[in-house]
Tab-separated table of C-alpha atoms in Angstrom:
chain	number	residue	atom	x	y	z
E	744	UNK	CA	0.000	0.000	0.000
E	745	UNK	CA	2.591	2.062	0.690
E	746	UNK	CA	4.558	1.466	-2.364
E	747	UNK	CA	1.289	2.756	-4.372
E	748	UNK	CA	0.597	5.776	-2.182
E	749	UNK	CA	4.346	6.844	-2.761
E	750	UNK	CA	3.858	6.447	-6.513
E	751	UNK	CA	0.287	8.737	-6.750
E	752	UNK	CA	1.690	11.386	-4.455
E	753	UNK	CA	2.172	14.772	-5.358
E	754	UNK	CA	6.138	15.594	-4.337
E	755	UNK	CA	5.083	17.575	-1.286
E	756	UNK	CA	2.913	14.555	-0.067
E	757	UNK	CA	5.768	12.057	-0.859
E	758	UNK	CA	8.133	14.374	1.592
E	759	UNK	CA	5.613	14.393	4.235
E	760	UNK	CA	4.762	10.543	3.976
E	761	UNK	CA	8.729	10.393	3.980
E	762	UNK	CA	9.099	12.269	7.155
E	763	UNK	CA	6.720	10.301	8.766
E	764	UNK	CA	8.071	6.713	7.999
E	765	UNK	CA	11.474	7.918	8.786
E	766	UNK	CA	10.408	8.610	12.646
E	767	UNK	CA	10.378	4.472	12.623
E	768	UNK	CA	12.384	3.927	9.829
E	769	UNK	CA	14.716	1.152	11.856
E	770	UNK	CA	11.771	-0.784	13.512
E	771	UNK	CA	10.028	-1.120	9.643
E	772	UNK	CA	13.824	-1.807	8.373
E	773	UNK	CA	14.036	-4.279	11.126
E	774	UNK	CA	10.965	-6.277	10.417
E	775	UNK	CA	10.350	-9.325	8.506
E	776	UNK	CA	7.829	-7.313	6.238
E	777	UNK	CA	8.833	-4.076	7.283
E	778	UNK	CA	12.072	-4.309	5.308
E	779	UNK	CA	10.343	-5.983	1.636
E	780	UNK	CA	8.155	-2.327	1.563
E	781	UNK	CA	11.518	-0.435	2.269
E	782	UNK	CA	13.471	-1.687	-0.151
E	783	UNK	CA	10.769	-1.102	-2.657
E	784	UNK	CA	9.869	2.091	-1.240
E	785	UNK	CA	13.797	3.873	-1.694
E	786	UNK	CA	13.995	2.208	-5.542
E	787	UNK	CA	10.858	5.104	-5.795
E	788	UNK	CA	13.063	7.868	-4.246
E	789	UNK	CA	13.650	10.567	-7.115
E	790	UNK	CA	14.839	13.388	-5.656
E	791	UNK	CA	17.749	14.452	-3.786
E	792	UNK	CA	15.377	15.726	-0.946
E	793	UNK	CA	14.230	12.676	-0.687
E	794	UNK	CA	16.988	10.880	-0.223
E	795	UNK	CA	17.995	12.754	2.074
E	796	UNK	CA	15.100	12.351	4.017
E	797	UNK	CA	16.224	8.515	4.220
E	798	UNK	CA	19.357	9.201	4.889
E	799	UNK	CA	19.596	11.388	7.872
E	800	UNK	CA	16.925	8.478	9.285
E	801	UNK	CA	19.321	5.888	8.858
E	802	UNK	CA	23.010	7.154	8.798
E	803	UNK	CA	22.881	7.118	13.178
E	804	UNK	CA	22.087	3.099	12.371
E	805	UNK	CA	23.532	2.310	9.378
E	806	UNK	CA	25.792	-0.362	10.973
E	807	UNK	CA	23.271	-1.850	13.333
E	808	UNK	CA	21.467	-2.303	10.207
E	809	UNK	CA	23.910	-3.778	8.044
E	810	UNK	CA	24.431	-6.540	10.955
E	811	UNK	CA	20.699	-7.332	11.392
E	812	UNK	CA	19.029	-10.142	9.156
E	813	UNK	CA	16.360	-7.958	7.913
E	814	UNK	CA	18.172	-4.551	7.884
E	815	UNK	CA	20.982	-5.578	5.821
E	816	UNK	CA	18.616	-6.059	2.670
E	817	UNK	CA	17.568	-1.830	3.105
E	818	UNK	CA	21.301	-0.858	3.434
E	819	UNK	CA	22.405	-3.283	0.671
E	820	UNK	CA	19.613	-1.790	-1.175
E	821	UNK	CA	20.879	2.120	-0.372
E	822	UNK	CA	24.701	1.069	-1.922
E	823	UNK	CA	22.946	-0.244	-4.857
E	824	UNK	CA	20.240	2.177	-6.166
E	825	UNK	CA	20.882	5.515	-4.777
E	826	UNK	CA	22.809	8.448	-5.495
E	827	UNK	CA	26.671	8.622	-4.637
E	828	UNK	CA	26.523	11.215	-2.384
E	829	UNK	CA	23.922	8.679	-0.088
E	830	UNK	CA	26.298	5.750	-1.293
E	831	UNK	CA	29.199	7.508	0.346
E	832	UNK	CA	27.199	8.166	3.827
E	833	UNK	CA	27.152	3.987	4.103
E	834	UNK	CA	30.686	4.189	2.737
E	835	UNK	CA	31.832	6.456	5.630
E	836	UNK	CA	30.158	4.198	8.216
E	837	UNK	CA	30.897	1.013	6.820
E	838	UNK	CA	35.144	1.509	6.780
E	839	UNK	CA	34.659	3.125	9.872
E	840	UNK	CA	33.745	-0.391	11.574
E	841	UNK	CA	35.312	-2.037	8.516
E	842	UNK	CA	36.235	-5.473	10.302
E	843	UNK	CA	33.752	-5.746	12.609
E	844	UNK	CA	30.899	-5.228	9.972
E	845	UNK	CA	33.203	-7.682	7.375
E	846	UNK	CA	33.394	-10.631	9.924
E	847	UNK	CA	29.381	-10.746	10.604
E	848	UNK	CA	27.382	-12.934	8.226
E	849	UNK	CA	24.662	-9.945	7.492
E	850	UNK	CA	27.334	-7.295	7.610
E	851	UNK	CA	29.393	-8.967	5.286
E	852	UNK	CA	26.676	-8.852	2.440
E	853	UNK	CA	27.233	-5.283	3.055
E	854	UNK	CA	30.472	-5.013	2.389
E	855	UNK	CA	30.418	-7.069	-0.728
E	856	UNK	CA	27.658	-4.382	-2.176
E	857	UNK	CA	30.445	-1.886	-1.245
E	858	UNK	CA	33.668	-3.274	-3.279
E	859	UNK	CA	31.501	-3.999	-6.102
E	860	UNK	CA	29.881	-0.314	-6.214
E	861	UNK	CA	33.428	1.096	-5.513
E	862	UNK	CA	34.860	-0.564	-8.916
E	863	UNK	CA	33.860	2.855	-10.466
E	864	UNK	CA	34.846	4.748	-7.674
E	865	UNK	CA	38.400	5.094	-7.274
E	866	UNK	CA	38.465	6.969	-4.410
E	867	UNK	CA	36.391	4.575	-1.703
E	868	UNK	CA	38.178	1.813	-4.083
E	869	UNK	CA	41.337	3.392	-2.082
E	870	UNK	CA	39.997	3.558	1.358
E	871	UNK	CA	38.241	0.107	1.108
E	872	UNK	CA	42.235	-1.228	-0.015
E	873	UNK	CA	43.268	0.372	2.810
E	874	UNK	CA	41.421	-1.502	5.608
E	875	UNK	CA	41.438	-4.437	3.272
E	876	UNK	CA	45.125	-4.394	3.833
E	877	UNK	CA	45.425	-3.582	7.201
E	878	UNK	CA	43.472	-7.007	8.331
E	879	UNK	CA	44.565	-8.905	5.152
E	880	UNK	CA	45.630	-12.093	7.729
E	881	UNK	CA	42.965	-11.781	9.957
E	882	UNK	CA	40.064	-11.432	7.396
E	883	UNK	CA	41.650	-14.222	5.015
E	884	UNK	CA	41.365	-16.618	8.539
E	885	UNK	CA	37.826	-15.239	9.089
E	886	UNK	CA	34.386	-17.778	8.200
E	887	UNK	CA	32.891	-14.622	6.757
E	888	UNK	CA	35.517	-12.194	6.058
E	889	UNK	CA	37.269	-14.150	3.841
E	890	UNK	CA	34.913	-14.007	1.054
E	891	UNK	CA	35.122	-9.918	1.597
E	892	UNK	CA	38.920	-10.095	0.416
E	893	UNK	CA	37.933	-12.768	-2.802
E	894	UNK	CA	35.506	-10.478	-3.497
E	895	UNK	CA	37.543	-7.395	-3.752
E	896	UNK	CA	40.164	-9.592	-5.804
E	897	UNK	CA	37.310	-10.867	-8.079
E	898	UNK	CA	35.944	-7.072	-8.512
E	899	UNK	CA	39.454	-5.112	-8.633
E	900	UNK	CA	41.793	-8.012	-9.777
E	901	UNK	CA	45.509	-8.459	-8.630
E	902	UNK	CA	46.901	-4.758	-9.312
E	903	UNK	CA	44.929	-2.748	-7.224
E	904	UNK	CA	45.162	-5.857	-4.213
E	905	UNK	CA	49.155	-6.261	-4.113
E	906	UNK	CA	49.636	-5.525	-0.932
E	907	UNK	CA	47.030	-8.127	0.245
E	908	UNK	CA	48.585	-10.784	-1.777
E	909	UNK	CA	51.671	-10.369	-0.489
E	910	UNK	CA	50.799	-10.519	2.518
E	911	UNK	CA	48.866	-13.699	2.666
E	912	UNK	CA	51.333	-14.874	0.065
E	913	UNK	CA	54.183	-14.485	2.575
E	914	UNK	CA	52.208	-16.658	5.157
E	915	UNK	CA	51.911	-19.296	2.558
E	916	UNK	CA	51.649	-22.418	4.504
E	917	UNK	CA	50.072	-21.546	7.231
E	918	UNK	CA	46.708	-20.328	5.592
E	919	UNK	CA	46.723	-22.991	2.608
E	920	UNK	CA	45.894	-25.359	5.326
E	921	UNK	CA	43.566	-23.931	6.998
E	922	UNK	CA	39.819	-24.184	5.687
E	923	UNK	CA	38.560	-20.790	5.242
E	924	UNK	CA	42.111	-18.771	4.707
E	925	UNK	CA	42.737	-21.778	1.789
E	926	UNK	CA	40.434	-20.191	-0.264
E	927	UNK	CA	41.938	-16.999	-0.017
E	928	UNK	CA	45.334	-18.310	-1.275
E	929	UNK	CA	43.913	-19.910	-4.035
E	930	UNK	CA	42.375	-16.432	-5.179
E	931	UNK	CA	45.785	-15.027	-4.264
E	932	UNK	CA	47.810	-17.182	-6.316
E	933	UNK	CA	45.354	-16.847	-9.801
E	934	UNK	CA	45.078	-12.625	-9.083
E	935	UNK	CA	49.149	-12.301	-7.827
E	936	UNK	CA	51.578	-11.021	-10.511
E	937	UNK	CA	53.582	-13.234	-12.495
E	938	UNK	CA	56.808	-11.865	-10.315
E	939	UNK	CA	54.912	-12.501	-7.199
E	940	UNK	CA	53.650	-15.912	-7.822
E	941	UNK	CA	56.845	-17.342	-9.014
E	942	UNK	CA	58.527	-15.587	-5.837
E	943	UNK	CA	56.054	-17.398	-3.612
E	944	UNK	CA	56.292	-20.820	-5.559
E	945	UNK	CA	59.907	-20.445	-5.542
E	946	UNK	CA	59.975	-19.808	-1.639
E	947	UNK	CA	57.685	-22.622	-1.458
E	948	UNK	CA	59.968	-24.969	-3.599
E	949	UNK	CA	63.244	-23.957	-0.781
E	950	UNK	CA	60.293	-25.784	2.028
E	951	UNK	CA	59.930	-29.658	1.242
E	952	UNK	CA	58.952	-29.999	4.486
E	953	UNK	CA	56.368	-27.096	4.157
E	954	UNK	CA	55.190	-29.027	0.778
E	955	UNK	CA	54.696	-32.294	2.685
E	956	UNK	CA	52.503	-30.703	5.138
E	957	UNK	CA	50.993	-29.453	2.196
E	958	UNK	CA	50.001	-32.513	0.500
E	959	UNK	CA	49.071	-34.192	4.332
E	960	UNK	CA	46.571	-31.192	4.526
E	961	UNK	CA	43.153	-31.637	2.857
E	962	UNK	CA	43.295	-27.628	2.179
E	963	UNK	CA	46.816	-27.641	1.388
E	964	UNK	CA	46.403	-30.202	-1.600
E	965	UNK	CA	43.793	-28.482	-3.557
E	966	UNK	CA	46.135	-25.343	-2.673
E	967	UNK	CA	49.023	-26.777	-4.083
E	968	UNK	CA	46.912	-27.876	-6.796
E	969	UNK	CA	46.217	-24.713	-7.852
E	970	UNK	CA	49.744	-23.721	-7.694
E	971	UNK	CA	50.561	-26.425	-10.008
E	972	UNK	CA	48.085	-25.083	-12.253
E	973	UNK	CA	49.251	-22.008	-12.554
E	974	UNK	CA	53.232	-22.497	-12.472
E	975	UNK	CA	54.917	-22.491	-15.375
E	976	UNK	CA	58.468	-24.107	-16.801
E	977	UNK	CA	60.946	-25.051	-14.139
E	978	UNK	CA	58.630	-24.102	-11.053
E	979	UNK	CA	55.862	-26.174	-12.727
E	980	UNK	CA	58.538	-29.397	-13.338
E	981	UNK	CA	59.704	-29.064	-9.538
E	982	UNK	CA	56.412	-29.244	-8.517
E	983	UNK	CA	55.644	-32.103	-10.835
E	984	UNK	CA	58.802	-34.058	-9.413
E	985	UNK	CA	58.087	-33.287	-5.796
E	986	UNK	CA	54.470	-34.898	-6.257
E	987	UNK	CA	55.243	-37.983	-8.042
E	988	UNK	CA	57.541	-38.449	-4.995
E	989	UNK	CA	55.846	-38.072	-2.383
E	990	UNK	CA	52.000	-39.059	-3.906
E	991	UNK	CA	51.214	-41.588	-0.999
E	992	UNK	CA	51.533	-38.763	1.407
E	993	UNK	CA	47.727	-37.426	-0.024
E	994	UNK	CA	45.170	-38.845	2.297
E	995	UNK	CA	42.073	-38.992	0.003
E	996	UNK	CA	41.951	-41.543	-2.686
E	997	UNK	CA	39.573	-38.783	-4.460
E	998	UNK	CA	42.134	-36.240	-4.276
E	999	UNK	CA	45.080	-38.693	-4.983
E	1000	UNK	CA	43.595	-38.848	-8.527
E	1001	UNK	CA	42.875	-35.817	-9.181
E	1002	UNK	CA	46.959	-34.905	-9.019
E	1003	UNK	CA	47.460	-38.772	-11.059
E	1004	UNK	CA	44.730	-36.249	-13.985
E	1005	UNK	CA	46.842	-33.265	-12.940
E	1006	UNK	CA	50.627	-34.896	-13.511
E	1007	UNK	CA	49.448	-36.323	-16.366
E	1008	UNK	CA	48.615	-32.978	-18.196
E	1009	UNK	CA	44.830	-34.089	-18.181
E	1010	UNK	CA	41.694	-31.470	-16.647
E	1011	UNK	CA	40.951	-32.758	-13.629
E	1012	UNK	CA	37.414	-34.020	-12.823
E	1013	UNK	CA	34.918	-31.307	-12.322
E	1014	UNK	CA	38.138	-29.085	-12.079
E	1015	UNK	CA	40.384	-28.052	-9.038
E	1016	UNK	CA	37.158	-27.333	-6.761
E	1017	UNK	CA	35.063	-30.405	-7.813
């Protein structure tokens, strides 16, 4: 009903019915039901007054939002269908509490909507780097903030995420065998530079016990697989070598053959994540 109202009203109306849902704007965003009519409600929003209207309703919340179940869907819904000026309020808030809000499962959502709208915006690009960077380790170890840095590498691609590879790429074996963090070196070792992959392969190559521990790991071995993929020439042989070696030290029969496809120069079954 509200949805129709909004579309009939004159633009004076519209502001008043505007200033009246935003005195409860957070218990509607908040609701089950509440939050279906809001989202519909700010794709209507036209004007700048109106959106600002919204706005100033839910910039003191805009985190306690972005955390809730329902709220998330109205904030996501802000980042992707309003002006950049309102963007850049949930921006502001967002990097302000950038881990916290990265390492919940509704906030996260969030932040995804964030890297992908600021892969036209150079400038919150930057600042979403920056915090990316500064809890690179932690995030990449994270059940939910993990998939905020593979996002960011999937959006921006290696160049403008360096500094993140490197630094997960200098703790190599550490996160490769860990379950969520193995992910994140995967992405890291596709997205790295050819100069920074072959310096971490080539690190990795100086380790045969960190290579072992590898192929012992269930996360390591479809880490290392991944490194075999995308090694070339001598790095690619040693790694070939090392394998045939030291084959009996994979625990899964499943994954044993998928390096036996691998060695062999053959696509492995349903791929490296299959």
């Amino acid at each position: 009903f509200c949805q129709e109202l909004f579309q009939v009203c004159s633009p004076d109306q519209r502001t008043r019915l505007l200033e009246r849902l935003a005195l409860q704007i957070i218990e509607i965003a908040q609701d089950k039901r509440g939050t279906h009519a809001l989202q519909a409600l700010i794709q209507l929003l036209s004007t700048d007054n109106e959106q600002a209207i919204l706005i100033r309703a839910i910039q003191p919340h805009i985190v306690e939002l972005s955390m809730h179940q329902h709220g998330t869907h109205v904030v996501q819904r802000v980042v992707s269908s309003l002006s950049v000026p309102v963007k850049g309020v949930i921006f502001q808030a967002v990097l302000g509490r950038f881990k916290e809000v990265a390492k919940d499962p509704f906030g996260l959502c969030v932040v995804k909507k964030c890297i992908t709208e600021a892969t036209t915006l150079p400038l919150v690009r930057e600042l979403i780097q920056t915090q990316l960077a500064a809890n690179a380790v932690e995030l990449a170890q994270d059940m939910y903030g993990n998939y905020a840095v593979q996002q960011a590498l999937e959006a921006w691609g290696g160049g403008p995420m360096a500094n993140v590879i490197k630094q997960v790429l200098d703790r190599f074996v550490t996160l490769a065998v860990q379950k969520c963090s193995s992910n994140v070196v995967e992405k890291c070792l596709l997205y790295a530079s050819e100069e920074a992959r072959c310096l971490a392969l080539a690190e990795l190559g100086r380790s045969p016990d960190s290579m072992r521990s590898l192929l012992k790991s269930s996360f390591g071995n479809f880490v290392l697989l991944r490194a075999y993929e995308v090694a070339h020439g001598p790095q690619q042989g040693a790694l070939k070598s090392f394998v045939q070696k030291n084959l009996t030290l994979v625990p899964n029969k499943r994954t044993r053959q998928k390096w036996e496809r691998a060695l062999d120069g053959k696509p492995v079954n349903g791929g490296i994540d299959g």
